[in-house]
Coordinates of C-alpha atoms in Angstrom, one line a residue:
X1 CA 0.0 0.0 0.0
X2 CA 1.8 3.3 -1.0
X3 CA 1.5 5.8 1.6
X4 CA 2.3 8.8 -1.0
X5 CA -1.1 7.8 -3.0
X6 CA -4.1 9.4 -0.7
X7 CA -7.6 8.4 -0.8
X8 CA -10.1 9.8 1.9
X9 CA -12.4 7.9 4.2
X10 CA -15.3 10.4 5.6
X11 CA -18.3 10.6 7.7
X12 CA -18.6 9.8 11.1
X13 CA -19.5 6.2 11.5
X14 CA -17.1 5.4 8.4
X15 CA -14.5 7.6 10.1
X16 CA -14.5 6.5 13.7
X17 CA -14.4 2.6 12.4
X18 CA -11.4 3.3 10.4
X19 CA -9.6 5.2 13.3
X20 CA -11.2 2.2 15.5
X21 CA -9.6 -0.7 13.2
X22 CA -7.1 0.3 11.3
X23 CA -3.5 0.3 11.6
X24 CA -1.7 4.1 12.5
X25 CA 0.3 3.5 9.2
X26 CA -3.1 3.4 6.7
X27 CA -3.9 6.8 7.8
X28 CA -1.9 9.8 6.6
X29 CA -4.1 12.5 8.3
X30 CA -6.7 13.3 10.2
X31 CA -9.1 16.5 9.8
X32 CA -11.7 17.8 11.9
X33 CA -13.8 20.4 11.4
X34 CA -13.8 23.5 13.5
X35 CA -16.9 23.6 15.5
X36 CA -18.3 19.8 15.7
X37 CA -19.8 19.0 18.4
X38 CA -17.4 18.4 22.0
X39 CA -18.8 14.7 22.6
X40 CA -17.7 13.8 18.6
X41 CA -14.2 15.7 18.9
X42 CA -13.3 14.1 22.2
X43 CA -14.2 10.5 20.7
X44 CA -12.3 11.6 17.4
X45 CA -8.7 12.5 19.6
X46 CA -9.3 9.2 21.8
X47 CA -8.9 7.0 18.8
X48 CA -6.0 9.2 17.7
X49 CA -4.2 9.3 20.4
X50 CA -4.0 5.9 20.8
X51 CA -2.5 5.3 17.5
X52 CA -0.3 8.2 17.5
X53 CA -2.1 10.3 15.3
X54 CA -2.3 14.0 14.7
X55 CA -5.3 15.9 14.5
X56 CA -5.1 18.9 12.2
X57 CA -8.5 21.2 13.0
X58 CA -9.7 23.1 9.9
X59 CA -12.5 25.3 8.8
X60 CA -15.5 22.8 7.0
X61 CA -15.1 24.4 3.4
X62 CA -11.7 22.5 3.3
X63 CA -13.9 19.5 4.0
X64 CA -16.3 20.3 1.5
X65 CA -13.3 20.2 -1.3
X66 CA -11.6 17.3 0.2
X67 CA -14.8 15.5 -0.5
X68 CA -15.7 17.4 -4.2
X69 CA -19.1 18.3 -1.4
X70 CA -20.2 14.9 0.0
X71 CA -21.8 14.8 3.1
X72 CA -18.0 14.3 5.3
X73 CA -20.1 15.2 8.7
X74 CA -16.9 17.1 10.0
X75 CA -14.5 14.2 9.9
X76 CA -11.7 12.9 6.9
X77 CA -9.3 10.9 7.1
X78 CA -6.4 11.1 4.2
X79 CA -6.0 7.2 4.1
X80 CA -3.3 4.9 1.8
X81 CA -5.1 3.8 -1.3
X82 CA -7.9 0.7 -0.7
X83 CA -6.5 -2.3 -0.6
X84 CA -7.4 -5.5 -2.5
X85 CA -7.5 -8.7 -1.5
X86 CA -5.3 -11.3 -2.9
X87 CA -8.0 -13.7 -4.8
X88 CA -6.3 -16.9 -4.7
X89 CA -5.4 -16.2 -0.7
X90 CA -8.7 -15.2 0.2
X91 CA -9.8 -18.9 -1.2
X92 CA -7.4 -20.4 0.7
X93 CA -8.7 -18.9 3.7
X94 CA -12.6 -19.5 2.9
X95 CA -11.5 -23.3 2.3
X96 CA -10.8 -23.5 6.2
X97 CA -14.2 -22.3 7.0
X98 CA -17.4 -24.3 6.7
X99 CA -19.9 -23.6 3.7
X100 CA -18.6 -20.2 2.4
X101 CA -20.5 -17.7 0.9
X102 CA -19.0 -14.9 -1.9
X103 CA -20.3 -12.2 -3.8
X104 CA -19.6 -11.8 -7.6
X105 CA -20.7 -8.5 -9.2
X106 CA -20.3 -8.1 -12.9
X107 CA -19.5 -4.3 -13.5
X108 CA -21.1 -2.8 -11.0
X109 CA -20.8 1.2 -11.7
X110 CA -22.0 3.2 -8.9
X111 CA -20.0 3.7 -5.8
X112 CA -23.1 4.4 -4.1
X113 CA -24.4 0.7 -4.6
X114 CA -21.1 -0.9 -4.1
X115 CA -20.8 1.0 -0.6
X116 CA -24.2 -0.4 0.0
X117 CA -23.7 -4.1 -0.8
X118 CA -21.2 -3.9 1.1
X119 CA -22.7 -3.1 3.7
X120 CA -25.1 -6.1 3.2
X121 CA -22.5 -8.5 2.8
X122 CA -21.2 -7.7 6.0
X123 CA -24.0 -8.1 7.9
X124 CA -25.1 -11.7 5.8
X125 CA -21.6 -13.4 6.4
X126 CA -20.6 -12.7 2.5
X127 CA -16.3 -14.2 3.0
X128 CA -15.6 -12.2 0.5
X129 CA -16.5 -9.9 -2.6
X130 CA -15.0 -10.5 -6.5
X131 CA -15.3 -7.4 -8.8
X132 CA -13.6 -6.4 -12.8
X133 CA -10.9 -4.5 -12.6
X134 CA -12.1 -3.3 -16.0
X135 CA -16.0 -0.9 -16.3
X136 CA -16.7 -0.8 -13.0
X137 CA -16.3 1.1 -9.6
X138 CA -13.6 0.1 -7.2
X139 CA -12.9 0.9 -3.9
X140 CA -13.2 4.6 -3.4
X141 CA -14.0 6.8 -0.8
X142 CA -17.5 7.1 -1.8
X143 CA -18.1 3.6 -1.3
X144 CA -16.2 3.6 2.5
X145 CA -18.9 6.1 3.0
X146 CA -21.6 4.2 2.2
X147 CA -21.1 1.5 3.3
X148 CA -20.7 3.0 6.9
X149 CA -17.4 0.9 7.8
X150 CA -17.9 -1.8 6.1
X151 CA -15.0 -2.2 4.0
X152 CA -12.8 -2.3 6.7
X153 CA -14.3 -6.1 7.2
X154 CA -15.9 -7.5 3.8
X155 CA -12.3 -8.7 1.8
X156 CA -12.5 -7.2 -1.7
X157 CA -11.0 -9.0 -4.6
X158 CA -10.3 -7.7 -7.8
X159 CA -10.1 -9.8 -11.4
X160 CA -8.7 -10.0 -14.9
X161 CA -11.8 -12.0 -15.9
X162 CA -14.5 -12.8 -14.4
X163 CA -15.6 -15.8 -16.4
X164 CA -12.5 -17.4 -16.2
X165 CA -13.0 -17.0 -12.1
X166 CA -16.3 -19.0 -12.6
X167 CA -14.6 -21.7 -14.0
X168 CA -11.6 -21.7 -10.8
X169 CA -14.2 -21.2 -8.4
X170 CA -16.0 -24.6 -9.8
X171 CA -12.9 -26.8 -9.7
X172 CA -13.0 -25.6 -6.0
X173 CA -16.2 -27.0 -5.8
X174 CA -18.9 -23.5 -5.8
X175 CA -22.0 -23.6 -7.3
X176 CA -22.5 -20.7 -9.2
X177 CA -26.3 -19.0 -8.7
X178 CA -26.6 -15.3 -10.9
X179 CA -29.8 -13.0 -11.3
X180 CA -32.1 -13.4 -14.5
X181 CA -35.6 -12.4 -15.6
X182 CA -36.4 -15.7 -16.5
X183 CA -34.9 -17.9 -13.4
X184 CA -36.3 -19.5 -10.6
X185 CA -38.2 -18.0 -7.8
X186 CA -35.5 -16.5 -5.2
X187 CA -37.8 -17.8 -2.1
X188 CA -36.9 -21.1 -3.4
X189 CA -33.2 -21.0 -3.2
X190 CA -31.1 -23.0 -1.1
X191 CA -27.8 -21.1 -0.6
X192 CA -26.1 -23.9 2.0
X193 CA -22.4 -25.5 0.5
X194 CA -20.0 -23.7 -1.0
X195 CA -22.2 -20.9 -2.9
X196 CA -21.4 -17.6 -5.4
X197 CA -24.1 -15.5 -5.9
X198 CA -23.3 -13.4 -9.0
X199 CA -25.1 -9.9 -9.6
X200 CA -25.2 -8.2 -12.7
X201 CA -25.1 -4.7 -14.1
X202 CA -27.3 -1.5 -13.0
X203 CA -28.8 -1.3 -16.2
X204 CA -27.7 -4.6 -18.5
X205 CA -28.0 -7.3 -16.3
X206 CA -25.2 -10.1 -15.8
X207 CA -23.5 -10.2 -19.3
X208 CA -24.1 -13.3 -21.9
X209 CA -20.8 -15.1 -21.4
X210 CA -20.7 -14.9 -17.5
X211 CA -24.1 -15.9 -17.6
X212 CA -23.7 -19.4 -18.9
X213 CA -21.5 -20.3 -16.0
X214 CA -24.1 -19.9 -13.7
X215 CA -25.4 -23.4 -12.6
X216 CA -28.6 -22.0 -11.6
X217 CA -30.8 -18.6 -12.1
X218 CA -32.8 -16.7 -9.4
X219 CA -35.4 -14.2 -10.2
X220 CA -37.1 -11.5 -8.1
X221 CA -41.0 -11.4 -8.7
X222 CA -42.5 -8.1 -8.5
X223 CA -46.2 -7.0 -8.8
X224 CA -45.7 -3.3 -9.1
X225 CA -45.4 -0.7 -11.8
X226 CA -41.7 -1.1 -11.7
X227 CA -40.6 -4.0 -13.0
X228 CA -36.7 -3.8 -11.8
X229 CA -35.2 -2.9 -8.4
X230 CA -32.2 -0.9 -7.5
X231 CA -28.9 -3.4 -8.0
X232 CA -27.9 -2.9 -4.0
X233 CA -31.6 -3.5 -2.9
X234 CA -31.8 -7.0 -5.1
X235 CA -28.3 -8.1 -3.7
X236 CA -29.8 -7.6 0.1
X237 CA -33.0 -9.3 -0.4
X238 CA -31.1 -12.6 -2.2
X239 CA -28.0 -12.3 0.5
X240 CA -30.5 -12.4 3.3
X241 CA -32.6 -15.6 1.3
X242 CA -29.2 -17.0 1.3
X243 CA -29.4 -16.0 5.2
X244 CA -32.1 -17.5 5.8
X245 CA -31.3 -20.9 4.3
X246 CA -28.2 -21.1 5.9
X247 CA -29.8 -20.0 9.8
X248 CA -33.3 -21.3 9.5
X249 CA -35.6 -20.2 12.6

C-alpha cells in the first residue's frame, strides 16, 4: 500500500471505524472540522491518540473540497489507497471455513451501490466480494462512506476476468447461482455449500458469457409498476434468502 497515493475515508460512522480498526500506518491524516460537536471531537482524539495520530482542526469548506461536497459530517481521514485482497489467498482462507459464501458483481458502476452491498454482505456473512478491474467502480471513498465501515471487514477482490473465475471457483467446488428475468423464484433457493451469488449490471443485467456459468438462475417477482429494483436492494434481499437458508428459525 503506498503511503504517498491518498484516498479519503469520511463521515462519522465510516471515520470512527477506520480510526477504531485500522492500523496508525493506513492513515496519513486526520481533519476535523472547526466547530463539531465536544462529545464527537473528544471521541475523534481518543482513537487518535491511541494510534499516535495528529489531528489537524480546519474550517469545514476545506472538508467540503476534500470530499468534491459529500456529506463528510466534520470528519476525513487522508487514508493509503484501498486495498485489495489477494483472490487466490482469500480462497485459501474460505476453504478453512465451513460452507462459504461470496459475492460476484459483474460491473457494478456506482460507488453508491457498491458502498451499499457492502454493507449487506457484511451483515449476511458474505467471505468475501470478486469485482472487474475493467467498467466498474472500485474501492473509493465514496463507497467507504456508504457502506458505513464496512470495507474495513468485507475482503474485496479484484479480477482480470470474471468468467474465467467461474470456472476456478467450480474446480473448487462452488456452485454458481446469478440474477435473470427468466430464473427460478429467489424464495426457493437454497444457498447452503460452497455458494457464489453473481449480480449483474445496473442497467444490463449479468453479461451473456458470464451468464452461462451460472449453474442455476434466481429471479425477483415483482407485482408493481416497476418492473426492476435498484442493484444494491436485489443483492440484500437474495443475500438475506441465502441468510435464511443457511440460519433457518
Amino acid at each position: 500500500m503506498s503511503s504517498t497515493n491518498n484516498d479519503f475515508v469520511f463521515g462519522r460512522h465510516a471515520g470512527i471505524d477506520f480510526l477504531k480498526t485500522q492500523d496508525s500506518e493506513k492513515i496519513n491524516k486526520v481533519f476535523l472540522a472547526e466547530g463539531v460537536q465536544e462529545d464527537f471531537a473528544r471521541e475523534v482524539y481518543r482513537y487518535a491518540k491511541k494510534k499516535h495520530l495528529i489531528i489537524q482542526r480546519v474550517p469545514k469548506k476545506k472538508l467540503d473540497k476534500l470530499t468534491g461536497g459529500e456529506n463528510h459530517q466534520g470528519l476525513v481521514l487522508a487514508v493509503a489507497s484501498f486495498e485489495y485482497a489477494d483472490f487466490d489467498q482469500l480462497l485459501d482462507k474460505l476453504d478453512q471455513e465451513e460452507d462459504p459464501l461470496l459475492l460476484m458483481l459483474d460491473n457494478i458502476e456506482d460507488p453508491h451501490n457498491l458502498g451499499s452491498i457492502l454493507r449487506s454482505a457484511d451483515a449476511t456473512g458474505v467471505g468475501g466480494v470478486i469485482i472487474p478491474k475493467r467498467r466498474a467502480s472500485g474501492l473509493t471513498s465514496v463507497v467507504a462512506k456508504t457502506s458505513t465501515g464496512a470495507i474495513d471487514h468485507v475482503p474485496v477482490a479484484r479480477v482480470n476476468n470474471l468468467v474465467q473465475t467461474c470456472q476456478a471457483l467450480k474446480d473448487r467446488g462452488y456452485w454458481i447461482f446469478g440474477t435473470a428475468m427468466e430464473g427460478d423464484d429467489y424464495r426457493k433457493w437454497n444457498a447452503n455449500g460452497k455458494t457464489v451469488l453473481v449480480i449483474g449490471n445496473e442497467g444490463k443485467g449479468i453479461s451473456p458469457l458470464l451468464l452461462k456459468q451460472m449453474d442455476q438462475t434466481l429471479t425477483i417477482p415483482m407485482i408493481g409498476h416497476v418492473q426492476s429494483l435498484n442493484a444494491s436492494v436485489a443483492t440484500g434481499v437474495l443475500l438475506y434468502q441465502a441468510f435464511n437458508s443457511r440460519h433457518p428459525l
